C-alpha positions as a Python dict, from the first residue, in 0.01 Angstrom:
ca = {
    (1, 'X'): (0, 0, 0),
    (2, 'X'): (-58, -274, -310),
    (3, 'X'): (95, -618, -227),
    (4, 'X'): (417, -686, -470),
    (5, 'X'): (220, -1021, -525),
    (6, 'X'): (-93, -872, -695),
    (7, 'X'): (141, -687, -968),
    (8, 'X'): (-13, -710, -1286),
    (9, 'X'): (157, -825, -1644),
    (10, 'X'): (234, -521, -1819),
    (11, 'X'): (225, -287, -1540),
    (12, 'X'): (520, -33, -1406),
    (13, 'X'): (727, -70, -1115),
    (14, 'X'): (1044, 185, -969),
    (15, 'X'): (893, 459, -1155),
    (16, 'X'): (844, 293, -1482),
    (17, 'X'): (1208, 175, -1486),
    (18, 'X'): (1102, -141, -1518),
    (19, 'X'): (760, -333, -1672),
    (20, 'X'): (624, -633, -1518),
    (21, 'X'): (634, -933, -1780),
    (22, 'X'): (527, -1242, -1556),
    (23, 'X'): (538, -1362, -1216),
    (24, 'X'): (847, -1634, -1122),
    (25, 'X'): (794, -1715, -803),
    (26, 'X'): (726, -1673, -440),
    (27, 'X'): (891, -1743, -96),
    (28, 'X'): (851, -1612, 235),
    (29, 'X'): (1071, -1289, 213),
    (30, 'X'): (867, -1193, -106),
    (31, 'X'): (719, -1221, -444),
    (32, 'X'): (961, -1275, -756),
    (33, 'X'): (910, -1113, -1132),
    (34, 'X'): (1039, -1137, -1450),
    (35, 'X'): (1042, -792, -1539),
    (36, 'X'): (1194, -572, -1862),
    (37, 'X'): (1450, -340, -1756),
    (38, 'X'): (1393, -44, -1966),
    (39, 'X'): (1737, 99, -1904),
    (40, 'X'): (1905, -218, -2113),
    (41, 'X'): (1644, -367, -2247),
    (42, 'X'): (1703, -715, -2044),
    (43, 'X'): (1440, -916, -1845),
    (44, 'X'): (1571, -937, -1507),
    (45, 'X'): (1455, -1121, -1199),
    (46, 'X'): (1295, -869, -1033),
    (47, 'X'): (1242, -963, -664),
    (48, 'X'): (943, -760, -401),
    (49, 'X'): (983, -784, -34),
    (50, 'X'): (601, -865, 115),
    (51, 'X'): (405, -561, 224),
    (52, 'X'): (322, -711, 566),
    (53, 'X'): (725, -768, 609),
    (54, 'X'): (886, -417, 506),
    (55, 'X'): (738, -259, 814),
    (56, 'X'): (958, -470, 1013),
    (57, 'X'): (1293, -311, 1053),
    (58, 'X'): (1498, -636, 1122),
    (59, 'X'): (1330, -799, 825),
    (60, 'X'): (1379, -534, 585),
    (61, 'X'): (1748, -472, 716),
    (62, 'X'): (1746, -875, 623),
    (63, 'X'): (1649, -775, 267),
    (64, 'X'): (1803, -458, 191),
    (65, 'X'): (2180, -647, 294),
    (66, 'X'): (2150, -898, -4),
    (67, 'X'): (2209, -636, -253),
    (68, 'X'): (2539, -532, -36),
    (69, 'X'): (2681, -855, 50),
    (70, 'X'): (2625, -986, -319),
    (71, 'X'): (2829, -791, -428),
    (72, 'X'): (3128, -794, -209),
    (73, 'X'): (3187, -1160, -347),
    (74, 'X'): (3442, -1209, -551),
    (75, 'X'): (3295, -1480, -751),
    (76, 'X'): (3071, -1528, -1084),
    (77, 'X'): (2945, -1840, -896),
    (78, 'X'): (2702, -1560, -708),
    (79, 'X'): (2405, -1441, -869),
    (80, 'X'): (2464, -1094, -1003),
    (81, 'X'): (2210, -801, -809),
    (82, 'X'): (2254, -544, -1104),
    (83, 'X'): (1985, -286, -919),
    (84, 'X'): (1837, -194, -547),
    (85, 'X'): (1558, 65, -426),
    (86, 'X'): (1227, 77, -251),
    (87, 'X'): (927, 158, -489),
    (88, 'X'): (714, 488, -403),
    (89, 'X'): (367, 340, -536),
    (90, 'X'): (423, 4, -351),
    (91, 'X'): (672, 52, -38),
    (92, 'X'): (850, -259, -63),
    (93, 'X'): (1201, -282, -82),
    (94, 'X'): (1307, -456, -409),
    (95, 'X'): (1626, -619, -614),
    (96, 'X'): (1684, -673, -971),
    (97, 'X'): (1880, -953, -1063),
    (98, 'X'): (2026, -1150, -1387),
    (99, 'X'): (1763, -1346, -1482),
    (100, 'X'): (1895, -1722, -1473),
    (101, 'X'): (1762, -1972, -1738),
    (102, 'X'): (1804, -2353, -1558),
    (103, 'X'): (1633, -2505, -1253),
    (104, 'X'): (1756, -2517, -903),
    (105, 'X'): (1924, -2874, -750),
    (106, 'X'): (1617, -2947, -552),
    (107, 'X'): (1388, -2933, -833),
    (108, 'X'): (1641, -3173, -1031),
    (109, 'X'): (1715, -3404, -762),
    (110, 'X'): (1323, -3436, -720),
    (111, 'X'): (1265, -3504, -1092),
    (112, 'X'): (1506, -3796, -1034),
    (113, 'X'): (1791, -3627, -1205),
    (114, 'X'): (2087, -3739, -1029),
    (115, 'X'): (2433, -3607, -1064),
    (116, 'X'): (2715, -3823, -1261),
    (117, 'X'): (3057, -3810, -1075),
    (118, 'X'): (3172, -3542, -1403),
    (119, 'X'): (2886, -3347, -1275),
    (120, 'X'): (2911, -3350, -894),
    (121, 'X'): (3274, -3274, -931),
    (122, 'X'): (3203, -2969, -1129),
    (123, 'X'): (2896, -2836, -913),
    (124, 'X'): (3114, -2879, -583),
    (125, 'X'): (3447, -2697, -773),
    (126, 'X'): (3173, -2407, -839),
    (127, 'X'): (3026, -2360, -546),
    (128, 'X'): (3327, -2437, -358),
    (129, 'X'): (3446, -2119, -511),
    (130, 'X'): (3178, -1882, -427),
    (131, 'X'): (3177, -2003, -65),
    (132, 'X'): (3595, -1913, -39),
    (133, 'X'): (3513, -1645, -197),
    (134, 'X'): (3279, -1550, 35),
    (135, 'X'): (3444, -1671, 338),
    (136, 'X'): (3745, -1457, 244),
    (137, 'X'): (3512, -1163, 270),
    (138, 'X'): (3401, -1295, 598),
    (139, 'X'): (3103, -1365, 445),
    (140, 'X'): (2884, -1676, 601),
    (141, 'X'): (2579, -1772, 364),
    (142, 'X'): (2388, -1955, 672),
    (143, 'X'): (2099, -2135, 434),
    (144, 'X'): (2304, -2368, 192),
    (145, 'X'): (2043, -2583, 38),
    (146, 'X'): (1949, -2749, -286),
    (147, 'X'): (1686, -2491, -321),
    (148, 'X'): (1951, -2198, -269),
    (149, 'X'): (2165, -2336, -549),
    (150, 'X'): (2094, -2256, -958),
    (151, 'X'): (2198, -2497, -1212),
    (152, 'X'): (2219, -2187, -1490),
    (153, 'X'): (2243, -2288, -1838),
    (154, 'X'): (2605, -2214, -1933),
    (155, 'X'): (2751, -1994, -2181),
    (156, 'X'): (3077, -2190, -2198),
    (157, 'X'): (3095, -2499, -2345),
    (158, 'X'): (3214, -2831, -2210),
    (159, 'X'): (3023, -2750, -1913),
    (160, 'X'): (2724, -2923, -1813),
    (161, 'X'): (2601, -2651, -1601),
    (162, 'X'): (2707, -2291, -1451),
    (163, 'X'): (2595, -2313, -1056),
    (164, 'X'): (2497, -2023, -887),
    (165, 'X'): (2384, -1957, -492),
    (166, 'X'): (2120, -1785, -448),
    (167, 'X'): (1993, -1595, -153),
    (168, 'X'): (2229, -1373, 77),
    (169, 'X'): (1950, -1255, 258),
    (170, 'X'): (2003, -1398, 605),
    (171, 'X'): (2417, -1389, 505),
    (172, 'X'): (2571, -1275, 813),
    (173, 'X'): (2981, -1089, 832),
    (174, 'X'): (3139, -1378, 1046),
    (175, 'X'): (3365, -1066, 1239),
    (176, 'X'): (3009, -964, 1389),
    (177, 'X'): (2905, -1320, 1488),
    (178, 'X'): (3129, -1319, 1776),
    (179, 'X'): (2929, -1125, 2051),
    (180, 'X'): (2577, -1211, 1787),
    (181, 'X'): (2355, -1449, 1917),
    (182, 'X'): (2269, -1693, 1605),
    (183, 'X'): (1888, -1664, 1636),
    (184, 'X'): (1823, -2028, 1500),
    (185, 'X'): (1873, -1846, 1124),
    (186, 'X'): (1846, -2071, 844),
    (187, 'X'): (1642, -2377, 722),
    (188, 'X'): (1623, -2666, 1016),
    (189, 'X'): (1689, -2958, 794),
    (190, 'X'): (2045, -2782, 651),
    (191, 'X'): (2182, -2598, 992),
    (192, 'X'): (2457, -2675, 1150),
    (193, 'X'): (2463, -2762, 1526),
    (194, 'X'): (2575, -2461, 1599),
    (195, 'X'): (2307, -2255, 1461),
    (196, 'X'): (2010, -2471, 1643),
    (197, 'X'): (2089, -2272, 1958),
    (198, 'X'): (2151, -1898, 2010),
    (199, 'X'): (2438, -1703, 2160),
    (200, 'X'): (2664, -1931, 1938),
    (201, 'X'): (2964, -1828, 1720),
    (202, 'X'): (2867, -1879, 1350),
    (203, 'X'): (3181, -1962, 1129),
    (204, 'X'): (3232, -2072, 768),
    (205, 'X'): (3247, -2400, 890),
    (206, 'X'): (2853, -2386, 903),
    (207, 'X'): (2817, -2388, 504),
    (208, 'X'): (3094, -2620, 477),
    (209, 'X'): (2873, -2857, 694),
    (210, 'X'): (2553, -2813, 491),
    (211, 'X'): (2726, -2817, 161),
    (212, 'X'): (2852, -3169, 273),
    (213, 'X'): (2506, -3259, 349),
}
C-alpha cells in the first residue's frame, strides 16, 4: 500500500480522475492535495486518509461520514465535498473538496491580524449560520476552533471575507448522543465540559460554547 503522503506532483489518483498538482497540507486524519479534477477541469482540495489509519474501522467510519454529513447542511458557510471513494492503487479513503483561496483564523490571529468589530460581526453572522444550520439537522460539529474555520476570499463584494468550517469528521447526529458515550472527541483546549468525560450527552450547546471561546 503507498502512503497518500508520498504522492508525487503529476501523478494519478481514483483511476486517473484526478492528477496530483501539489501537496497542501497535513493533519492527523491524513494528507491534503491540490489536485486537477479531470472531470471539470477545477483544482480541488483533494484530501487522503493515512495508510496506517484506514485499517481501523472506527477511524475510517470517522472519515468516510464527512462526505455525508457535509452535505446534509443546509448552508454555503460549509465547505462543499463535491466527490468521495477509496482509491484501488492506494487504499485510503479520500474526499475532494472546493479548493478555498484565504487562510484559516488561527493562522490570522497568529500573524497579529485581529478582527475589527465590522469583521467579527460578519464572521460570527456566518458561522452562526452554518452551526443552525447544522444543529437543525441535528448535526453537532464537536471541534470548533480557529484552525477549523476558513476565511475564503469572497466572490461578493462588500464583504471582507466568506467563512467556512471545515472538518465534519468527528461531527456526531446529536439524536445518537443520547445512549453514546462522548469519548473525550475533539481538541482539549476548545471542548466543552461536557465532552472532557465520557458517557455524557453531547448537544449543540457544545459548539455554541467553543464558538464563544
Amino acid at each position: 500500500m503507498i502512503a497518500a503522503a508520498q504522492l508525487a506532483p503529476g501523478s494519478g489518483f481514483a483511476s486517473g480522475a484526478y492528477t496530483i498538482v501539489r501537496p497542501l497540507d497535513a493533519g492527523g486524519m491524513g494528507a491534503v492535495y491540490v489536485a486537477l479534477q479531470k472531470a471539470t477541469g477545477h483544482e480541488r482540495a483533494l484530501k487522503l486518509m493515512r495508510a496506517q489509519l484506514s485499517s481501523d474501522p472506527k477511524m475510517r467510519k470517522l472519515f468516510e461520514q464527512e462526505a455525508r454529513i457535509g452535505a446534509q447542511i443546509e448552508s454555503d458557510h460549509v465547505v462543499q465535498v463535491v466527490d468521495a471513494g477509496v482509491d484501488d492503487a492506494t487504499g485510503s479513503p479520500w474526499l475532494a473538496m472546493e479548493l478555498l483561496k484565504g487562510q484559516d483564523l488561527a493562522r490570522r490571529l497568529r500573524g497579529n491580524q485581529t478582527l475589527n468589530l465590522t469583521d467579527f460581526r460578519v464572521l460570527f453572522g456566518q458561522i452562526g449560520h452554518a452551526l443552525t444550520a447544522a444543529h437543525c439537522k441535528s448535526i453537532v460539529h464537536r471541534d470548533m476552533k480557529p484552525e477549523n474555520i476558513f476565511l475564503a476570499e469572497p466572490r461578493q463584494k462588500g464583504l471582507p471575507f466568506f467563512a467556512k468550517i471545515l472538518d465534519f469528521g468527528i461531527a456526531k447526529i446529536s439524536a445518537d448522543n443520547m445512549t453514546a458515550e462522548t469519548r473525550g472527541m475533539g481538541t482539549p483546549e476548545w471542548m466543552a465540559p461536557e465532552q472532557c468525560d465520557g458517557g455524557n450527552t453531547i448537544t449543540p450547546a457544545a459548539d455554541v460554547w467553543a464558538l464563544g471561546l
